Amino acid sequence: MEPRAALLGGRSVLRISGRDARSFLQGLVTNDVEALKQGEGRFAALLTPQGKILFDFFVTPDGDALLIDCNASQAADLAKRLGFYRLRADVRIANESASLAVAAFRETPPPAQALAFTDPRHEGMGWRVIGAPDELDRLGVVAGLDDAYAAHRIALGVPEGGADFAYGDTFPHEANMDLVHGVDFKKGCYIGQEVVSRVEHRGTARKRIVRVGFSGPAPGVGMEISAGDLPVGQMGSSAGQEGLALVRLDRFAEAMGPITAGAVALTYLGGGR
């Protein structure tokens, strides 16, 4: 059964506070966070100067502060990286992963008093809630549903960093961030903006994450995808008989023979453009 309220064990929470918190983050990340209202959330990324994704995360207000819902394995590094850019800004960066957790709600919205926002990546992803573990328990959040949550995400074609693309080696368009509302092309400058804007205006994204189907055991994450002897991409996460794959769109579309990951034949289910 798909989770209605699933504890997302692989997430951590950072708090950005201080007088300059919003303007500080606004000048760094791919999305517009300065105009965020309580109960809203944005999906965004912090890039290298060359425009590749270092970290991706959600941002939502908590009073005058901003909370960052990020990959737990990256929380310490993200806090450290943000600290590099702080300089003289009135900003405090705190890792609150010991006191706050993240949950995903499906179908039924969370109670009004919860610190919650609609997952902006896809309307089928429901709501994300940040709260103390005991508070999430009272809201009926259940642990151990990560696989069911991942299956739902994969079925909707929503990529996840570290599973479907490599941090530090992937451009936002390749990770479909422009398609899942992770980039604001009208906001002011941020790190890596020139590269991202150039790809958008020229329409030159050669790689995209697409949905694929297969029979039998799932190909492993990172397994090379080939059309005959021609490499066309790499496999990402899978659930059931579906998965996500980062592929070269031209090679994938022009493949004359079967497309395989190892010995597993793949079929195209949608995505990319």
PDB file of C-alpha atoms in Angstrom:
ATOM      1  CA  MET A   1       0.000   0.000   0.000  1.00  0.00           C
ATOM      2  CA  GLU A   2       1.283   3.478  -0.860  1.00  0.00           C
ATOM      3  CA  PRO A   3       2.058   5.610   2.185  1.00  0.00           C
ATOM      4  CA  ARG A   4      -0.366   8.347   3.188  1.00  0.00           C
ATOM      5  CA  ALA A   5       1.986   9.786   5.807  1.00  0.00           C
ATOM      6  CA  ALA A   6       5.542   8.460   5.511  1.00  0.00           C
ATOM      7  CA  LEU A   7       8.552   9.433   7.571  1.00  0.00           C
ATOM      8  CA  LEU A   8      11.356  10.310   5.155  1.00  0.00           C
ATOM      9  CA  GLY A   9      14.334   8.860   6.980  1.00  0.00           C
ATOM     10  CA  GLY A  10      16.858  10.087   4.439  1.00  0.00           C
ATOM     11  CA  ARG A  11      16.158  13.785   5.035  1.00  0.00           C
ATOM     12  CA  SER A  12      17.634  16.363   7.405  1.00  0.00           C
ATOM     13  CA  VAL A  13      16.704  19.945   8.325  1.00  0.00           C
ATOM     14  CA  LEU A  14      18.833  23.086   8.445  1.00  0.00           C
ATOM     15  CA  ARG A  15      17.642  26.422   9.851  1.00  0.00           C
ATOM     16  CA  ILE A  16      18.780  29.699   8.260  1.00  0.00           C
ATOM     17  CA  SER A  17      18.022  32.644  10.547  1.00  0.00           C
ATOM     18  CA  GLY A  18      19.087  36.252  11.026  1.00  0.00           C
ATOM     19  CA  ARG A  19      18.157  39.587   9.476  1.00  0.00           C
ATOM     20  CA  ASP A  20      19.744  38.725   6.109  1.00  0.00           C
ATOM     21  CA  ALA A  21      18.576  35.101   5.859  1.00  0.00           C
ATOM     22  CA  ARG A  22      16.326  35.528   2.829  1.00  0.00           C
ATOM     23  CA  SER A  23      18.543  37.848   0.800  1.00  0.00           C
ATOM     24  CA  PHE A  24      21.539  35.638   1.597  1.00  0.00           C
ATOM     25  CA  LEU A  25      19.894  32.474   0.263  1.00  0.00           C
ATOM     26  CA  GLN A  26      18.252  34.337  -2.617  1.00  0.00           C
ATOM     27  CA  GLY A  27      21.648  35.233  -4.037  1.00  0.00           C
ATOM     28  CA  LEU A  28      22.869  31.643  -3.961  1.00  0.00           C
ATOM     29  CA  VAL A  29      20.153  29.241  -5.143  1.00  0.00           C
ATOM     30  CA  THR A  30      18.262  28.494  -8.347  1.00  0.00           C
ATOM     31  CA  ASN A  31      14.762  29.397  -7.161  1.00  0.00           C
ATOM     32  CA  ASP A  32      13.069  32.496  -5.733  1.00  0.00           C
ATOM     33  CA  VAL A  33      12.966  32.155  -1.957  1.00  0.00           C
ATOM     34  CA  GLU A  34      12.721  35.834  -1.016  1.00  0.00           C
ATOM     35  CA  ALA A  35       8.960  36.081  -1.579  1.00  0.00           C
ATOM     36  CA  LEU A  36       8.081  32.806   0.160  1.00  0.00           C
ATOM     37  CA  LYS A  37       5.042  32.990   2.418  1.00  0.00           C
ATOM     38  CA  GLN A  38       4.266  30.798   5.426  1.00  0.00           C
ATOM     39  CA  GLY A  39       2.871  27.494   4.182  1.00  0.00           C
ATOM     40  CA  GLU A  40       4.713  27.670   0.858  1.00  0.00           C
ATOM     41  CA  GLY A  41       7.790  25.755  -0.250  1.00  0.00           C
ATOM     42  CA  ARG A  42      10.264  25.926  -3.103  1.00  0.00           C
ATOM     43  CA  PHE A  43      12.484  23.261  -4.614  1.00  0.00           C
ATOM     44  CA  ALA A  44      15.954  24.639  -5.397  1.00  0.00           C
ATOM     45  CA  ALA A  45      19.627  23.817  -5.803  1.00  0.00           C
ATOM     46  CA  LEU A  46      23.017  25.256  -4.967  1.00  0.00           C
ATOM     47  CA  LEU A  47      25.296  24.971  -7.999  1.00  0.00           C
ATOM     48  CA  THR A  48      28.971  25.134  -8.806  1.00  0.00           C
ATOM     49  CA  PRO A  49      30.129  28.236 -10.726  1.00  0.00           C
ATOM     50  CA  GLN A  50      30.088  25.934 -13.776  1.00  0.00           C
ATOM     51  CA  GLY A  51      26.366  25.331 -13.250  1.00  0.00           C
ATOM     52  CA  LYS A  52      26.374  21.761 -11.891  1.00  0.00           C
ATOM     53  CA  ILE A  53      24.234  20.656  -8.937  1.00  0.00           C
ATOM     54  CA  LEU A  54      26.074  20.400  -5.620  1.00  0.00           C
ATOM     55  CA  PHE A  55      22.990  20.196  -3.383  1.00  0.00           C
ATOM     56  CA  ASP A  56      19.233  20.140  -3.998  1.00  0.00           C
ATOM     57  CA  PHE A  57      16.639  20.831  -1.308  1.00  0.00           C
ATOM     58  CA  PHE A  58      13.312  22.365  -0.321  1.00  0.00           C
ATOM     59  CA  VAL A  59      13.021  25.758   1.370  1.00  0.00           C
ATOM     60  CA  THR A  60      10.064  26.843   3.523  1.00  0.00           C
ATOM     61  CA  PRO A  61       9.565  29.667   6.064  1.00  0.00           C
ATOM     62  CA  ASP A  62       9.299  29.100   9.807  1.00  0.00           C
ATOM     63  CA  GLY A  63       8.501  32.520  11.203  1.00  0.00           C
ATOM     64  CA  ASP A  64      11.386  34.816  10.301  1.00  0.00           C
ATOM     65  CA  ALA A  65      13.719  31.886   9.587  1.00  0.00           C
ATOM     66  CA  LEU A  66      13.964  29.542   6.615  1.00  0.00           C
ATOM     67  CA  LEU A  67      14.078  25.763   6.933  1.00  0.00           C
ATOM     68  CA  ILE A  68      15.989  23.658   4.413  1.00  0.00           C
ATOM     69  CA  ASP A  69      14.781  20.083   3.883  1.00  0.00           C
ATOM     70  CA  CYS A  70      17.813  18.329   2.359  1.00  0.00           C
ATOM     71  CA  ASN A  71      19.421  14.967   1.737  1.00  0.00           C
ATOM     72  CA  ALA A  72      20.621  13.730   5.140  1.00  0.00           C
ATOM     73  CA  SER A  73      23.968  12.589   3.751  1.00  0.00           C
ATOM     74  CA  GLN A  74      24.643  16.150   2.593  1.00  0.00           C
ATOM     75  CA  ALA A  75      23.380  18.165   5.564  1.00  0.00           C
ATOM     76  CA  ALA A  76      26.748  18.793   7.209  1.00  0.00           C
ATOM     77  CA  ASP A  77      28.444  19.644   3.913  1.00  0.00           C
ATOM     78  CA  LEU A  78      25.597  21.946   2.890  1.00  0.00           C
ATOM     79  CA  ALA A  79      25.779  23.823   6.200  1.00  0.00           C
ATOM     80  CA  LYS A  80      29.543  24.168   5.765  1.00  0.00           C
ATOM     81  CA  ARG A  81      29.219  25.372   2.160  1.00  0.00           C
ATOM     82  CA  LEU A  82      26.597  27.970   3.089  1.00  0.00           C
ATOM     83  CA  GLY A  83      28.932  29.143   5.840  1.00  0.00           C
ATOM     84  CA  PHE A  84      31.601  29.877   3.222  1.00  0.00           C
ATOM     85  CA  TYR A  85      29.284  32.413   1.593  1.00  0.00           C
ATOM     86  CA  ARG A  86      28.061  34.079   4.780  1.00  0.00           C
ATOM     87  CA  LEU A  87      30.879  36.656   5.042  1.00  0.00           C
ATOM     88  CA  ARG A  88      29.490  39.656   6.976  1.00  0.00           C
ATOM     89  CA  ALA A  89      25.807  38.867   6.457  1.00  0.00           C
ATOM     90  CA  ASP A  90      23.610  38.619   9.545  1.00  0.00           C
ATOM     91  CA  VAL A  91      22.936  34.927   9.052  1.00  0.00           C
ATOM     92  CA  ARG A  92      23.027  31.916  11.359  1.00  0.00           C
ATOM     93  CA  ILE A  93      23.098  28.369  10.032  1.00  0.00           C
ATOM     94  CA  ALA A  94      22.047  25.543  12.347  1.00  0.00           C
ATOM     95  CA  ASN A  95      21.668  21.819  11.730  1.00  0.00           C
ATOM     96  CA  GLU A  96      18.410  20.822  13.462  1.00  0.00           C
ATOM     97  CA  SER A  97      18.309  17.224  12.282  1.00  0.00           C
ATOM     98  CA  ALA A  98      18.349  15.976  15.888  1.00  0.00           C
ATOM     99  CA  SER A  99      15.137  17.834  16.741  1.00  0.00           C
ATOM    100  CA  LEU A 100      13.253  18.008  13.430  1.00  0.00           C
ATOM    101  CA  ALA A 101      12.241  15.369  10.889  1.00  0.00           C
ATOM    102  CA  VAL A 102      10.513  15.361   7.497  1.00  0.00           C
ATOM    103  CA  ALA A 103       7.397  13.471   6.424  1.00  0.00           C
ATOM    104  CA  ALA A 104       5.391  13.155   3.221  1.00  0.00           C
ATOM    105  CA  PHE A 105       1.587  13.163   3.246  1.00  0.00           C
ATOM    106  CA  ARG A 106      -0.490  11.654   0.453  1.00  0.00           C
ATOM    107  CA  GLU A 107      -4.170  12.129  -0.410  1.00  0.00           C
ATOM    108  CA  THR A 108      -5.260  13.685   2.903  1.00  0.00           C
ATOM    109  CA  PRO A 109      -3.616  17.056   3.670  1.00  0.00           C
ATOM    110  CA  PRO A 110      -1.856  17.469   7.012  1.00  0.00           C
ATOM    111  CA  PRO A 111      -3.581  19.397   9.818  1.00  0.00           C
ATOM    112  CA  ALA A 112      -3.606  23.174   9.488  1.00  0.00           C
ATOM    113  CA  GLN A 113      -1.330  23.637  12.496  1.00  0.00           C
ATOM    114  CA  ALA A 114       1.468  21.561  10.960  1.00  0.00           C
ATOM    115  CA  LEU A 115       4.472  23.228   9.337  1.00  0.00           C
ATOM    116  CA  ALA A 116       3.637  21.939   5.878  1.00  0.00           C
ATOM    117  CA  PHE A 117       3.783  22.843   2.204  1.00  0.00           C
ATOM    118  CA  THR A 118       2.749  21.314  -1.091  1.00  0.00           C
ATOM    119  CA  ASP A 119       5.575  19.433  -2.774  1.00  0.00           C
ATOM    120  CA  PRO A 120       6.200  21.765  -5.736  1.00  0.00           C
ATOM    121  CA  ARG A 121       7.771  19.145  -8.012  1.00  0.00           C
ATOM    122  CA  HIS A 122       4.558  17.365  -9.042  1.00  0.00           C
ATOM    123  CA  GLU A 123       0.927  17.696  -7.987  1.00  0.00           C
ATOM    124  CA  GLY A 124       0.806  13.965  -7.264  1.00  0.00           C
ATOM    125  CA  MET A 125       3.569  14.180  -4.658  1.00  0.00           C
ATOM    126  CA  GLY A 126       1.270  15.598  -1.979  1.00  0.00           C
ATOM    127  CA  TRP A 127       2.588  17.570   1.004  1.00  0.00           C
ATOM    128  CA  ARG A 128       5.825  17.708   2.964  1.00  0.00           C
ATOM    129  CA  VAL A 129       5.713  18.289   6.733  1.00  0.00           C
ATOM    130  CA  ILE A 130       8.559  19.302   9.043  1.00  0.00           C
ATOM    131  CA  GLY A 131       8.172  18.737  12.757  1.00  0.00           C
ATOM    132  CA  ALA A 132       9.528  17.195  15.921  1.00  0.00           C
ATOM    133  CA  PRO A 133       9.438  13.375  15.880  1.00  0.00           C
ATOM    134  CA  ASP A 134       6.772  13.185  18.609  1.00  0.00           C
ATOM    135  CA  GLU A 135       4.625  15.704  16.725  1.00  0.00           C
ATOM    136  CA  LEU A 136       4.859  13.642  13.542  1.00  0.00           C
ATOM    137  CA  ASP A 137       3.918  10.547  15.549  1.00  0.00           C
ATOM    138  CA  ARG A 138       0.723  12.294  16.687  1.00  0.00           C
ATOM    139  CA  LEU A 139      -0.054  13.125  13.065  1.00  0.00           C
ATOM    140  CA  GLY A 140       0.030   9.436  12.159  1.00  0.00           C
ATOM    141  CA  VAL A 141       3.351   9.457  10.333  1.00  0.00           C
ATOM    142  CA  VAL A 142       4.744   5.940   9.815  1.00  0.00           C
ATOM    143  CA  ALA A 143       8.412   4.957   9.516  1.00  0.00           C
ATOM    144  CA  GLY A 144       9.673   2.200   7.219  1.00  0.00           C
ATOM    145  CA  LEU A 145       7.740   3.271   4.125  1.00  0.00           C
ATOM    146  CA  ASP A 146      10.722   4.588   2.147  1.00  0.00           C
ATOM    147  CA  ASP A 147      10.409   1.953  -0.581  1.00  0.00           C
ATOM    148  CA  ALA A 148       6.707   2.665  -1.137  1.00  0.00           C
ATOM    149  CA  TYR A 149       7.394   6.403  -1.233  1.00  0.00           C
ATOM    150  CA  ALA A 150      10.208   5.861  -3.763  1.00  0.00           C
ATOM    151  CA  ALA A 151       7.931   3.718  -5.933  1.00  0.00           C
ATOM    152  CA  HIS A 152       5.366   6.509  -6.059  1.00  0.00           C
ATOM    153  CA  ARG A 153       8.037   9.097  -6.891  1.00  0.00           C
ATOM    154  CA  ILE A 154       9.456   6.938  -9.683  1.00  0.00           C
ATOM    155  CA  ALA A 155       6.002   6.306 -11.161  1.00  0.00           C
ATOM    156  CA  LEU A 156       5.524  10.083 -11.383  1.00  0.00           C
ATOM    157  CA  GLY A 157       8.936  10.529 -13.008  1.00  0.00           C
ATOM    158  CA  VAL A 158      10.336  12.689 -10.175  1.00  0.00           C
ATOM    159  CA  PRO A 159      14.141  12.283  -9.895  1.00  0.00           C
ATOM    160  CA  GLU A 160      16.068  12.219  -6.641  1.00  0.00           C
ATOM    161  CA  GLY A 161      19.648  13.403  -6.252  1.00  0.00           C
ATOM    162  CA  GLY A 162      22.194  10.719  -5.452  1.00  0.00           C
ATOM    163  CA  ALA A 163      19.947   8.006  -6.853  1.00  0.00           C
ATOM    164  CA  ASP A 164      19.013   9.304 -10.299  1.00  0.00           C
ATOM    165  CA  PHE A 165      21.844  11.754 -10.897  1.00  0.00           C
ATOM    166  CA  ALA A 166      25.261  12.414  -9.401  1.00  0.00           C
ATOM    167  CA  TYR A 167      25.880  15.525  -7.338  1.00  0.00           C
ATOM    168  CA  GLY A 168      28.689  17.667  -8.706  1.00  0.00           C
ATOM    169  CA  ASP A 169      28.398  16.162 -12.194  1.00  0.00           C
ATOM    170  CA  THR A 170      24.890  17.046 -13.403  1.00  0.00           C
ATOM    171  CA  PHE A 171      23.358  20.231 -14.801  1.00  0.00           C
ATOM    172  CA  PRO A 172      19.867  21.289 -13.616  1.00  0.00           C
ATOM    173  CA  HIS A 173      18.268  20.642 -17.023  1.00  0.00           C
ATOM    174  CA  GLU A 174      19.744  17.122 -17.078  1.00  0.00           C
ATOM    175  CA  ALA A 175      18.115  16.440 -13.689  1.00  0.00           C
ATOM    176  CA  ASN A 176      14.814  17.883 -15.011  1.00  0.00           C
ATOM    177  CA  MET A 177      14.921  20.689 -12.429  1.00  0.00           C
ATOM    178  CA  ASP A 178      13.359  23.038 -14.966  1.00  0.00           C
ATOM    179  CA  LEU A 179      10.471  20.575 -15.385  1.00  0.00           C
ATOM    180  CA  VAL A 180       9.877  20.048 -11.646  1.00  0.00           C
ATOM    181  CA  HIS A 181       9.817  23.765 -10.768  1.00  0.00           C
ATOM    182  CA  GLY A 182      13.327  23.900  -9.327  1.00  0.00           C
ATOM    183  CA  VAL A 183      14.585  26.887 -11.339  1.00  0.00           C
ATOM    184  CA  ASP A 184      13.211  30.426 -11.582  1.00  0.00           C
ATOM    185  CA  PHE A 185      14.443  31.905 -14.854  1.00  0.00           C
ATOM    186  CA  LYS A 186      13.221  35.416 -13.943  1.00  0.00           C
ATOM    187  CA  LYS A 187      14.975  35.880 -10.591  1.00  0.00           C
ATOM    188  CA  GLY A 188      18.224  37.746 -10.053  1.00  0.00           C
ATOM    189  CA  CYS A 189      21.734  36.375 -10.105  1.00  0.00           C
ATOM    190  CA  TYR A 190      22.816  33.210  -8.331  1.00  0.00           C
ATOM    191  CA  ILE A 191      25.829  30.918  -8.534  1.00  0.00           C
ATOM    192  CA  GLY A 192      25.938  29.171 -11.926  1.00  0.00           C
ATOM    193  CA  GLN A 193      23.069  31.212 -13.379  1.00  0.00           C
ATOM    194  CA  GLU A 194      24.782  32.082 -16.661  1.00  0.00           C
ATOM    195  CA  VAL A 195      25.223  28.432 -17.609  1.00  0.00           C
ATOM    196  CA  VAL A 196      21.647  27.520 -16.664  1.00  0.00           C
ATOM    197  CA  SER A 197      20.196  30.494 -18.574  1.00  0.00           C
ATOM    198  CA  ARG A 198      22.271  29.681 -21.659  1.00  0.00           C
ATOM    199  CA  VAL A 199      21.009  26.097 -21.760  1.00  0.00           C
ATOM    200  CA  GLU A 200      17.410  27.278 -21.335  1.00  0.00           C
ATOM    201  CA  HIS A 201      17.584  29.921 -24.038  1.00  0.00           C
ATOM    202  CA  ARG A 202      19.400  27.716 -26.526  1.00  0.00           C
ATOM    203  CA  GLY A 203      17.437  24.581 -25.723  1.00  0.00           C
ATOM    204  CA  THR A 204      20.691  22.621 -25.681  1.00  0.00           C
ATOM    205  CA  ALA A 205      20.080  20.057 -22.915  1.00  0.00           C
ATOM    206  CA  ARG A 206      21.432  16.875 -24.480  1.00  0.00           C
ATOM    207  CA  LYS A 207      20.668  14.664 -21.483  1.00  0.00           C
ATOM    208  CA  ARG A 208      17.439  14.169 -19.553  1.00  0.00           C
ATOM    209  CA  ILE A 209      16.004  11.793 -16.976  1.00  0.00           C
ATOM    210  CA  VAL A 210      13.291   9.601 -18.486  1.00  0.00           C
ATOM    211  CA  ARG A 211      11.048   6.803 -17.262  1.00  0.00           C
ATOM    212  CA  VAL A 212      11.850   3.287 -18.429  1.00  0.00           C
ATOM    213  CA  GLY A 213      10.231  -0.116 -18.008  1.00  0.00           C
ATOM    214  CA  PHE A 214      11.736  -3.601 -17.858  1.00  0.00           C
ATOM    215  CA  SER A 215      10.961  -7.212 -16.997  1.00  0.00           C
ATOM    216  CA  GLY A 216      12.734  -9.225 -14.346  1.00  0.00           C
ATOM    217  CA  PRO A 217      15.230  -7.915 -11.774  1.00  0.00           C
ATOM    218  CA  ALA A 218      15.884  -4.189 -11.771  1.00  0.00           C
ATOM    219  CA  PRO A 219      19.190  -2.951 -13.222  1.00  0.00           C
ATOM    220  CA  GLY A 220      21.499  -1.499 -10.577  1.00  0.00           C
ATOM    221  CA  VAL A 221      21.848   2.222  -9.967  1.00  0.00           C
ATOM    222  CA  GLY A 222      24.609   3.586 -12.204  1.00  0.00           C
ATOM    223  CA  MET A 223      24.539   0.655 -14.638  1.00  0.00           C
ATOM    224  CA  GLU A 224      25.418   1.719 -18.170  1.00  0.00           C
ATOM    225  CA  ILE A 225      22.585   1.785 -20.688  1.00  0.00           C
ATOM    226  CA  SER A 226      23.490   0.864 -24.251  1.00  0.00           C
ATOM    227  CA  ALA A 227      21.966   0.690 -27.707  1.00  0.00           C
ATOM    228  CA  GLY A 228      24.051  -2.089 -29.185  1.00  0.00           C
ATOM    229  CA  ASP A 229      27.650  -0.997 -28.581  1.00  0.00           C
ATOM    230  CA  LEU A 230      26.738   2.690 -28.177  1.00  0.00           C
ATOM    231  CA  PRO A 231      26.452   4.020 -24.611  1.00  0.00           C
ATOM    232  CA  VAL A 232      23.290   6.107 -24.219  1.00  0.00           C
ATOM    233  CA  GLY A 233      23.043   6.739 -20.467  1.00  0.00           C
ATOM    234  CA  GLN A 234      22.985   5.397 -16.930  1.00  0.00           C
ATOM    235  CA  MET A 235      20.327   3.706 -14.853  1.00  0.00           C
ATOM    236  CA  GLY A 236      18.900   5.451 -11.797  1.00  0.00           C
ATOM    237  CA  SER A 237      16.476   4.244  -9.129  1.00  0.00           C
ATOM    238  CA  SER A 238      13.884   1.537  -9.733  1.00  0.00           C
ATOM    239  CA  ALA A 239      10.716   0.153  -8.160  1.00  0.00           C
ATOM    240  CA  GLY A 240       8.748  -2.813  -9.421  1.00  0.00           C
ATOM    241  CA  GLN A 241       9.106  -2.916 -13.209  1.00  0.00           C
ATOM    242  CA  GLU A 242       9.802   0.805 -13.671  1.00  0.00           C
ATOM    243  CA  GLY A 243      12.800   3.033 -13.202  1.00  0.00           C
ATOM    244  CA  LEU A 244      14.401   6.349 -14.044  1.00  0.00           C
ATOM    245  CA  ALA A 245      17.403   6.741 -16.328  1.00  0.00           C
ATOM    246  CA  LEU A 246      19.636   9.646 -17.316  1.00  0.00           C
ATOM    247  CA  VAL A 247      20.076   9.328 -21.089  1.00  0.00           C
ATOM    248  CA  ARG A 248      21.487  11.132 -24.094  1.00  0.00           C
ATOM    249  CA  LEU A 249      18.248  12.126 -25.808  1.00  0.00           C
ATOM    250  CA  ASP A 250      19.616  12.029 -29.348  1.00  0.00           C
ATOM    251  CA  ARG A 251      21.191   8.593 -28.993  1.00  0.00           C
ATOM    252  CA  PHE A 252      18.175   7.250 -27.107  1.00  0.00           C
ATOM    253  CA  ALA A 253      15.735   8.470 -29.784  1.00  0.00           C
ATOM    254  CA  GLU A 254      17.849   7.310 -32.715  1.00  0.00           C
ATOM    255  CA  ALA A 255      18.700   3.854 -31.360  1.00  0.00           C
ATOM    256  CA  MET A 256      18.084   1.304 -34.091  1.00  0.00           C
ATOM    257  CA  GLY A 257      18.396  -1.778 -31.903  1.00  0.00           C
ATOM    258  CA  PRO A 258      17.318  -2.844 -28.421  1.00  0.00           C
ATOM    259  CA  ILE A 259      18.211  -0.606 -25.485  1.00  0.00           C
ATOM    260  CA  THR A 260      19.627  -2.527 -22.548  1.00  0.00           C
ATOM    261  CA  ALA A 261      21.133  -2.098 -19.102  1.00  0.00           C
ATOM    262  CA  GLY A 262      23.381  -5.103 -18.743  1.00  0.00           C
ATOM    263  CA  ALA A 263      21.242  -8.013 -19.869  1.00  0.00           C
ATOM    264  CA  VAL A 264      17.958  -6.219 -19.094  1.00  0.00           C
ATOM    265  CA  ALA A 265      15.944  -4.823 -22.016  1.00  0.00           C
ATOM    266  CA  LEU A 266      14.445  -1.381 -21.421  1.00  0.00           C
ATOM    267  CA  THR A 267      11.377   0.303 -22.874  1.00  0.00           C
ATOM    268  CA  TYR A 268      10.734   4.030 -22.920  1.00  0.00           C
ATOM    269  CA  LEU A 269       7.773   5.079 -20.731  1.00  0.00           C
ATOM    270  CA  GLY A 270       7.966   8.860 -21.051  1.00  0.00           C
ATOM    271  CA  GLY A 271       9.742  12.011 -19.949  1.00  0.00           C
ATOM    272  CA  GLY A 272      12.421  14.245 -21.408  1.00  0.00           C
ATOM    273  CA  ARG A 273      11.835  16.700 -24.214  1.00  0.00           C
TER     274      ARG A 273
END
